[in-house]
Amino acid sequence: MLRLGNDIVDLACGYAENKYSDKRFLFRVFTQKERQVIASSHDKTRIIWSLWSAKEAAFKACIKQFPDTFFSPQQFSVTERSLQQLIVGTTEKLVGTLDYFQHTFTIIWQWQMNYVHAVGILTTKTLAYDHIIHSSVFNINENCTNVQHLRCSFSSVELESIFSTESLQTRFYAKAFLYTLGYPEQIELIRRTKPHQHRKRLMYPQLSMGNVVLRNHEISLSHDAPWAAIAVMPPTPGINSLSGD
Amino acid sequence: MDRSTIFAKVVTIVTPYSKNQSALKAINEQSHFFNDLEINSARLVDIVLALEDEFTISLDDELADKIQTLGDAINLIIERIGLPNAQVG
């Protein structure tokens, strides 16, 4: 079993840059230990959004395995060891851990000057993630493509769950990335709906081909401001089977 | 306080957090925070905190997770402040 989630946060916007002074937000979202690390850090913005993106990524992975999970940020707590590694703050990539009750998630953080990207992995196995999880970040404002042209790239099923231009652009870049990994052009990125409290709720993104959902292909998408991010794990021998549904 | 007053207050709180001007112009109780108003989960935390302040209520994470649309927020507020005759949509 392996479940994947990801989250990207734009660090260059005013909202992200000023959040360290919002005490109510900090108390609502972060554990005491996490707040202590934030307070002692020389780069509070980086720490805050690294922690937040890890919680979001882990939650997105968790809800795939445990659909009744609700997002309670303090319950998704970055481990002490990873907090200490985050304080150092000089690396562009870090692999750490986060706990949610009895579950431990591996978190892969990547930083560039203007964003932090976290991939969260829920698994019972110890893995060399770099070899099996593929991720990429795109600036959707570069290579601007006509929206109508973008829409032509998607099937009607895919378009059912695309609600914004940013979502359209994110999926466009995600599919381009999937092609570089060897996925065929017929691959679809869908989000099905499921009943939730007397209405329908969008599920997480999945890969589909020929109306068959590829359950053993893990994928997660995220976007924030100009950034779109994808994380994908194709079926890997010894981890999940090679067949779909 | 009736439902329309609550709706107006919620719209006032939500507006600064949405970048989608066309969605804001057409805002109604069915407006979806993520899909329509393009409000991400971090900003939704801010909105929940602001709702707690405006209506003097407490919305824990489990309750906050139920808020998908403006109507959800209004129903929750009505439930939490215990309005006797407000219509829960």
CSV table of C-alpha atoms in Angstrom, one decimal:
chain,number,residue,atom,x,y,z
A,1,MET,CA,0.0,0.0,0.0
A,2,LEU,CA,1.3,3.4,-0.8
A,3,ARG,CA,-0.6,6.7,-0.9
A,4,LEU,CA,0.7,9.9,-2.2
A,5,GLY,CA,-0.2,13.6,-1.6
A,6,ASN,CA,1.5,16.9,-2.5
A,7,ASP,CA,1.2,20.6,-1.8
A,8,ILE,CA,2.9,23.6,-3.2
A,9,VAL,CA,3.0,27.1,-1.6
A,10,ASP,CA,4.0,30.3,-3.3
A,11,LEU,CA,6.4,32.0,-0.9
A,12,ALA,CA,6.6,35.3,-2.8
A,13,CYS,CA,3.1,36.5,-2.2
A,14,GLY,CA,2.4,38.9,0.6
A,15,TYR,CA,0.0,36.5,2.3
A,16,ALA,CA,2.8,33.9,2.8
A,17,GLU,CA,5.4,36.4,3.8
A,18,ASN,CA,3.4,38.0,6.6
A,19,LYS,CA,1.9,35.0,8.2
A,20,TYR,CA,4.4,34.6,11.0
A,21,SER,CA,2.8,37.5,12.8
A,22,ASP,CA,-0.7,36.0,12.7
A,23,LYS,CA,-0.7,34.4,16.2
A,24,ARG,CA,-4.2,33.0,15.9
A,25,PHE,CA,-3.3,31.2,12.7
A,26,LEU,CA,-0.2,29.8,14.2
A,27,PHE,CA,-2.0,28.6,17.3
A,28,ARG,CA,-4.7,27.0,15.2
A,29,VAL,CA,-2.5,25.2,12.8
A,30,PHE,CA,0.8,24.3,14.6
A,31,THR,CA,1.7,22.2,17.6
A,32,GLN,CA,3.6,23.8,20.5
A,33,LYS,CA,6.9,22.3,19.3
A,34,GLU,CA,6.3,23.5,15.8
A,35,ARG,CA,5.5,27.0,17.1
A,36,GLN,CA,8.7,27.0,19.1
A,37,VAL,CA,10.7,26.1,16.0
A,38,ILE,CA,8.9,28.9,14.0
A,39,ALA,CA,9.7,31.4,16.8
A,40,SER,CA,13.4,30.4,16.9
A,41,SER,CA,13.9,30.4,13.2
A,42,HIS,CA,15.7,33.0,11.2
A,43,ASP,CA,13.4,32.3,8.2
A,44,LYS,CA,9.9,32.0,9.7
A,45,THR,CA,8.2,32.2,6.3
A,46,ARG,CA,10.1,29.2,5.1
A,47,ILE,CA,9.4,27.2,8.2
A,48,ILE,CA,5.7,28.0,8.4
A,49,TRP,CA,4.9,27.0,4.9
A,50,SER,CA,7.2,24.0,4.9
A,51,LEU,CA,5.2,22.7,7.9
A,52,TRP,CA,1.9,23.7,6.3
A,53,SER,CA,2.7,22.0,3.0
A,54,ALA,CA,3.8,18.9,4.8
A,55,LYS,CA,0.5,18.7,6.7
A,56,GLU,CA,-1.5,19.3,3.5
A,57,ALA,CA,0.5,16.7,1.6
A,58,ALA,CA,0.1,14.1,4.3
A,59,PHE,CA,-3.6,14.8,4.6
A,60,LYS,CA,-4.1,14.4,0.9
A,61,ALA,CA,-2.3,11.0,1.1
A,62,CYS,CA,-4.2,10.0,4.2
A,63,ILE,CA,-7.7,10.7,2.9
A,64,LYS,CA,-7.1,8.3,0.0
A,65,GLN,CA,-6.6,5.5,2.5
A,66,PHE,CA,-8.9,6.7,5.2
A,67,PRO,CA,-11.7,8.6,3.5
A,68,ASP,CA,-13.4,9.8,6.7
A,69,THR,CA,-10.2,11.8,7.7
A,70,PHE,CA,-10.9,15.5,8.2
A,71,PHE,CA,-8.1,18.1,8.1
A,72,SER,CA,-7.0,18.9,11.6
A,73,PRO,CA,-3.6,20.6,11.1
A,74,GLN,CA,-2.3,20.1,14.6
A,75,GLN,CA,-2.9,16.4,14.4
A,76,PHE,CA,-0.5,16.2,11.5
A,77,SER,CA,2.6,16.9,13.4
A,78,VAL,CA,6.1,17.1,11.9
A,79,THR,CA,8.5,14.9,14.0
A,80,GLU,CA,11.1,16.4,16.3
A,81,ARG,CA,14.0,15.2,14.2
A,82,SER,CA,12.5,16.7,11.1
A,83,LEU,CA,11.9,20.0,12.9
A,84,GLN,CA,15.5,20.2,13.8
A,85,GLN,CA,16.5,19.5,10.3
A,86,LEU,CA,14.2,22.2,9.0
A,87,ILE,CA,15.7,24.8,11.3
A,88,VAL,CA,19.1,24.4,9.6
A,89,GLY,CA,17.3,25.6,6.5
A,90,THR,CA,20.1,25.6,4.0
A,91,THR,CA,19.2,22.7,1.8
A,92,GLU,CA,17.1,22.6,-1.3
A,93,LYS,CA,15.8,19.1,-0.5
A,94,LEU,CA,15.0,17.3,2.7
A,95,VAL,CA,13.4,14.0,3.5
A,96,GLY,CA,11.6,14.0,6.9
A,97,THR,CA,8.7,12.5,8.7
A,98,LEU,CA,5.3,13.5,10.1
A,99,ASP,CA,3.0,11.7,12.5
A,100,TYR,CA,-0.8,11.5,12.4
A,101,PHE,CA,-2.0,9.3,15.2
A,102,GLN,CA,-0.4,5.9,14.7
A,103,HIS,CA,0.6,6.6,11.1
A,104,THR,CA,4.0,8.0,10.0
A,105,PHE,CA,4.3,9.8,6.7
A,106,THR,CA,7.5,10.4,4.8
A,107,ILE,CA,7.7,14.0,3.6
A,108,ILE,CA,9.9,15.1,0.8
A,109,TRP,CA,10.4,18.8,0.8
A,110,GLN,CA,11.9,20.8,-2.1
A,111,TRP,CA,12.6,24.5,-2.0
A,112,GLN,CA,13.3,27.1,-4.6
A,113,MET,CA,13.5,30.8,-3.8
A,114,ASN,CA,9.8,31.4,-4.4
A,115,TYR,CA,8.1,28.2,-3.4
A,116,VAL,CA,8.1,25.1,-1.2
A,117,HIS,CA,6.8,21.8,-2.5
A,118,ALA,CA,6.1,18.9,-0.2
A,119,VAL,CA,5.3,15.3,-1.2
A,120,GLY,CA,3.7,13.2,1.5
A,121,ILE,CA,3.8,9.4,1.4
A,122,LEU,CA,1.8,7.0,3.5
A,123,THR,CA,3.3,3.5,3.2
A,124,THR,CA,4.1,0.5,5.3
A,125,LYS,CA,7.4,-0.1,3.4
A,126,THR,CA,10.8,1.6,3.7
A,127,LEU,CA,11.5,2.9,0.2
A,128,ALA,CA,14.1,4.7,-1.8
A,129,TYR,CA,11.6,7.3,-2.9
A,130,ASP,CA,13.8,9.2,-5.3
A,131,HIS,CA,13.8,6.2,-7.7
A,132,ILE,CA,10.1,5.7,-7.7
A,133,ILE,CA,8.3,8.9,-7.0
A,134,HIS,CA,8.5,11.5,-9.8
A,135,SER,CA,7.6,15.1,-9.1
A,136,SER,CA,7.8,18.4,-10.9
A,137,VAL,CA,6.9,22.0,-10.4
A,138,PHE,CA,5.8,24.3,-13.2
A,139,ASN,CA,5.3,28.0,-13.5
A,140,ILE,CA,1.9,28.2,-15.2
A,141,ASN,CA,2.4,31.8,-16.2
A,142,GLU,CA,5.3,30.8,-18.5
A,143,ASN,CA,4.4,29.6,-22.0
A,144,CYS,CA,0.9,31.0,-21.7
A,145,THR,CA,-1.4,29.1,-23.9
A,146,ASN,CA,-4.8,30.0,-25.1
A,147,VAL,CA,-7.4,28.6,-22.7
A,148,GLN,CA,-9.6,27.3,-25.5
A,149,HIS,CA,-6.6,25.5,-26.9
A,150,LEU,CA,-5.9,24.0,-23.5
A,151,ARG,CA,-9.5,22.8,-23.1
A,152,CYS,CA,-9.2,20.9,-26.4
A,153,SER,CA,-6.5,18.8,-24.7
A,154,PHE,CA,-9.0,17.3,-22.3
A,155,SER,CA,-11.9,14.9,-22.7
A,156,SER,CA,-15.4,15.8,-21.5
A,157,VAL,CA,-14.9,13.5,-18.5
A,158,GLU,CA,-11.8,15.4,-17.5
A,159,LEU,CA,-13.4,18.8,-18.1
A,160,GLU,CA,-16.2,17.9,-15.7
A,161,SER,CA,-13.9,18.5,-12.7
A,162,ILE,CA,-12.0,21.5,-14.0
A,163,PHE,CA,-13.3,24.7,-12.6
A,164,SER,CA,-10.7,27.4,-13.1
A,165,THR,CA,-8.0,28.4,-15.6
A,166,GLU,CA,-5.4,27.6,-13.0
A,167,SER,CA,-6.8,24.1,-12.6
A,168,LEU,CA,-6.8,23.7,-16.4
A,169,GLN,CA,-3.2,24.9,-16.7
A,170,THR,CA,-2.1,22.6,-13.9
A,171,ARG,CA,-3.7,19.6,-15.5
A,172,PHE,CA,-2.1,20.5,-18.9
A,173,TYR,CA,1.4,20.6,-17.4
A,174,ALA,CA,0.7,17.5,-15.4
A,175,LYS,CA,-0.2,15.6,-18.5
A,176,ALA,CA,2.8,16.9,-20.4
A,177,PHE,CA,4.9,15.6,-17.5
A,178,LEU,CA,3.1,12.2,-17.6
A,179,TYR,CA,4.0,11.9,-21.3
A,180,THR,CA,7.7,12.4,-20.4
A,181,LEU,CA,7.4,9.4,-18.0
A,182,GLY,CA,6.1,7.3,-20.8
A,183,TYR,CA,2.3,7.5,-20.2
A,184,PRO,CA,0.3,7.3,-23.5
A,185,GLU,CA,-1.6,10.3,-24.9
A,186,GLN,CA,-4.9,8.5,-24.1
A,187,ILE,CA,-4.2,8.9,-20.4
A,188,GLU,CA,-6.8,10.9,-18.6
A,189,LEU,CA,-6.6,12.9,-15.4
A,190,ILE,CA,-10.0,12.7,-13.7
A,191,ARG,CA,-11.6,13.6,-10.4
A,192,ARG,CA,-14.6,11.6,-9.6
A,193,THR,CA,-17.3,12.6,-7.2
A,194,LYS,CA,-18.6,10.7,-4.2
A,195,PRO,CA,-21.6,11.2,-2.0
A,196,HIS,CA,-20.8,13.3,1.1
A,197,GLN,CA,-23.4,14.7,3.5
A,198,HIS,CA,-26.3,14.6,1.1
A,199,ARG,CA,-24.3,16.1,-1.8
A,200,LYS,CA,-21.4,15.1,-4.0
A,201,ARG,CA,-17.8,15.9,-3.1
A,202,LEU,CA,-14.9,15.9,-5.5
A,203,MET,CA,-12.4,13.1,-4.9
A,204,TYR,CA,-8.6,13.3,-5.4
A,205,PRO,CA,-7.1,13.1,-8.9
A,206,GLN,CA,-6.8,9.7,-10.5
A,207,LEU,CA,-5.4,8.4,-13.7
A,208,SER,CA,-7.8,6.7,-16.1
A,209,MET,CA,-7.6,5.1,-19.5
A,210,GLY,CA,-10.4,3.7,-21.5
A,211,ASN,CA,-12.9,4.4,-18.6
A,212,VAL,CA,-10.8,2.3,-16.3
A,213,VAL,CA,-9.3,4.0,-13.3
A,214,LEU,CA,-5.7,3.0,-12.8
A,215,ARG,CA,-5.8,2.5,-9.0
A,216,ASN,CA,-2.2,1.5,-8.7
A,217,HIS,CA,-0.9,4.6,-10.2
A,218,GLU,CA,-0.6,7.2,-7.4
A,219,ILE,CA,-0.9,10.8,-8.4
A,220,SER,CA,-1.3,14.1,-6.7
A,221,LEU,CA,-1.7,17.7,-8.0
A,222,SER,CA,-1.4,21.1,-6.3
A,223,HIS,CA,-1.3,24.7,-7.4
A,224,ASP,CA,-0.8,28.0,-5.7
A,225,ALA,CA,-0.5,31.3,-7.6
A,226,PRO,CA,1.9,30.8,-10.5
A,227,TRP,CA,3.0,27.3,-9.4
A,228,ALA,CA,1.6,23.9,-10.3
A,229,ALA,CA,3.0,20.7,-8.9
A,230,ILE,CA,2.6,17.1,-9.7
A,231,ALA,CA,3.8,14.0,-7.9
A,232,VAL,CA,3.3,10.6,-9.4
A,233,MET,CA,4.3,7.0,-8.7
A,234,PRO,CA,3.6,4.4,-11.4
A,235,PRO,CA,3.2,0.8,-10.4
A,236,THR,CA,6.5,-0.5,-9.0
A,237,PRO,CA,7.4,-4.2,-8.5
A,238,GLY,CA,7.4,-5.1,-4.9
A,239,ILE,CA,5.3,-2.2,-3.9
A,240,ASN,CA,2.1,-2.3,-6.0
A,241,SER,CA,1.0,-4.5,-8.8
A,242,LEU,CA,1.4,-3.7,-12.5
A,243,SER,CA,-2.2,-4.0,-13.3
A,244,GLY,CA,-5.0,-1.5,-13.1
A,245,ASP,CA,-8.6,-2.1,-12.2
B,1,MET,CA,-30.2,38.0,13.1
B,2,ASP,CA,-31.8,36.4,10.0
B,3,ARG,CA,-30.2,34.3,7.3
B,4,SER,CA,-29.8,37.1,4.8
B,5,THR,CA,-27.9,39.2,7.4
B,6,ILE,CA,-25.6,36.2,8.1
B,7,PHE,CA,-25.1,35.8,4.4
B,8,ALA,CA,-24.1,39.4,4.0
B,9,LYS,CA,-21.6,39.2,6.9
B,10,VAL,CA,-20.1,36.0,5.5
B,11,VAL,CA,-19.7,37.6,2.1
B,12,THR,CA,-17.9,40.5,3.7
B,13,ILE,CA,-15.5,38.2,5.4
B,14,VAL,CA,-14.9,36.0,2.4
B,15,THR,CA,-14.4,38.7,-0.3
B,16,PRO,CA,-10.8,39.7,0.5
B,17,TYR,CA,-9.7,36.1,0.3
B,18,SER,CA,-11.0,35.4,-3.2
B,19,LYS,CA,-9.2,36.4,-6.4
B,20,ASN,CA,-12.0,35.4,-8.7
B,21,GLN,CA,-13.9,38.6,-9.3
B,22,SER,CA,-16.5,37.1,-11.6
B,23,ALA,CA,-17.3,34.4,-8.9
B,24,LEU,CA,-17.5,37.2,-6.3
B,25,LYS,CA,-20.0,39.1,-8.4
B,26,ALA,CA,-22.2,36.1,-8.7
B,27,ILE,CA,-21.7,34.9,-5.1
B,28,ASN,CA,-24.5,33.0,-3.6
B,29,GLU,CA,-25.1,30.2,-1.0
B,30,GLN,CA,-24.0,27.6,-3.5
B,31,SER,CA,-20.7,29.2,-4.2
B,32,HIS,CA,-18.0,26.7,-3.5
B,33,PHE,CA,-14.9,28.0,-1.6
B,34,PHE,CA,-12.4,26.0,-3.6
B,35,ASN,CA,-14.0,25.4,-7.0
B,36,ASP,CA,-15.8,28.8,-7.5
B,37,LEU,CA,-14.1,31.3,-5.3
B,38,GLU,CA,-10.6,29.7,-5.6
B,39,ILE,CA,-9.9,30.1,-1.9
B,40,ASN,CA,-7.3,27.6,-0.8
B,41,SER,CA,-7.2,25.8,2.5
B,42,ALA,CA,-4.8,28.1,4.3
B,43,ARG,CA,-7.1,31.1,3.6
B,44,LEU,CA,-10.0,29.0,4.7
B,45,VAL,CA,-8.4,28.8,8.1
B,46,ASP,CA,-8.4,32.6,8.2
B,47,ILE,CA,-12.1,32.6,7.2
B,48,VAL,CA,-13.0,30.2,9.9
B,49,LEU,CA,-11.2,32.3,12.5
B,50,ALA,CA,-13.0,35.4,11.2
B,51,LEU,CA,-16.3,33.6,11.4
B,52,GLU,CA,-15.6,32.6,15.0
B,53,ASP,CA,-14.9,36.3,15.8
B,54,GLU,CA,-17.8,37.8,13.9
B,55,PHE,CA,-20.4,35.4,15.3
B,56,THR,CA,-18.8,34.7,18.7
B,57,ILE,CA,-18.8,30.9,18.1
B,58,SER,CA,-16.3,28.1,18.1
B,59,LEU,CA,-15.7,26.0,15.0
B,60,ASP,CA,-13.4,23.1,15.6
B,61,ASP,CA,-11.5,21.4,12.7
B,62,GLU,CA,-14.1,18.7,12.3
B,63,LEU,CA,-16.9,21.3,11.9
B,64,ALA,CA,-14.7,23.5,9.7
B,65,ASP,CA,-14.0,20.6,7.4
B,66,LYS,CA,-17.7,20.5,6.6
B,67,ILE,CA,-17.6,24.0,5.1
B,68,GLN,CA,-17.5,23.6,1.3
B,69,THR,CA,-19.9,26.3,0.3
B,70,LEU,CA,-21.2,29.6,1.7
B,71,GLY,CA,-24.4,27.8,2.5
B,72,ASP,CA,-22.5,25.3,4.6
B,73,ALA,CA,-20.9,28.1,6.5
B,74,ILE,CA,-24.2,29.8,7.1
B,75,ASN,CA,-25.9,26.6,8.2
B,76,LEU,CA,-23.1,26.0,10.7
B,77,ILE,CA,-23.3,29.5,12.0
B,78,ILE,CA,-27.0,29.2,12.5
B,79,GLU,CA,-26.6,25.9,14.3
B,80,ARG,CA,-23.8,27.3,16.5
B,81,ILE,CA,-25.6,30.5,17.5
B,82,GLY,CA,-28.9,28.6,18.0
B,83,LEU,CA,-31.2,30.7,15.9
B,84,PRO,CA,-34.6,29.3,16.6
B,85,ASN,CA,-36.5,30.1,13.4
B,86,ALA,CA,-33.8,30.7,10.7
B,87,GLN,CA,-34.2,28.4,7.8
B,88,VAL,CA,-31.4,25.9,7.4
B,89,GLY,CA,-31.0,25.3,3.7
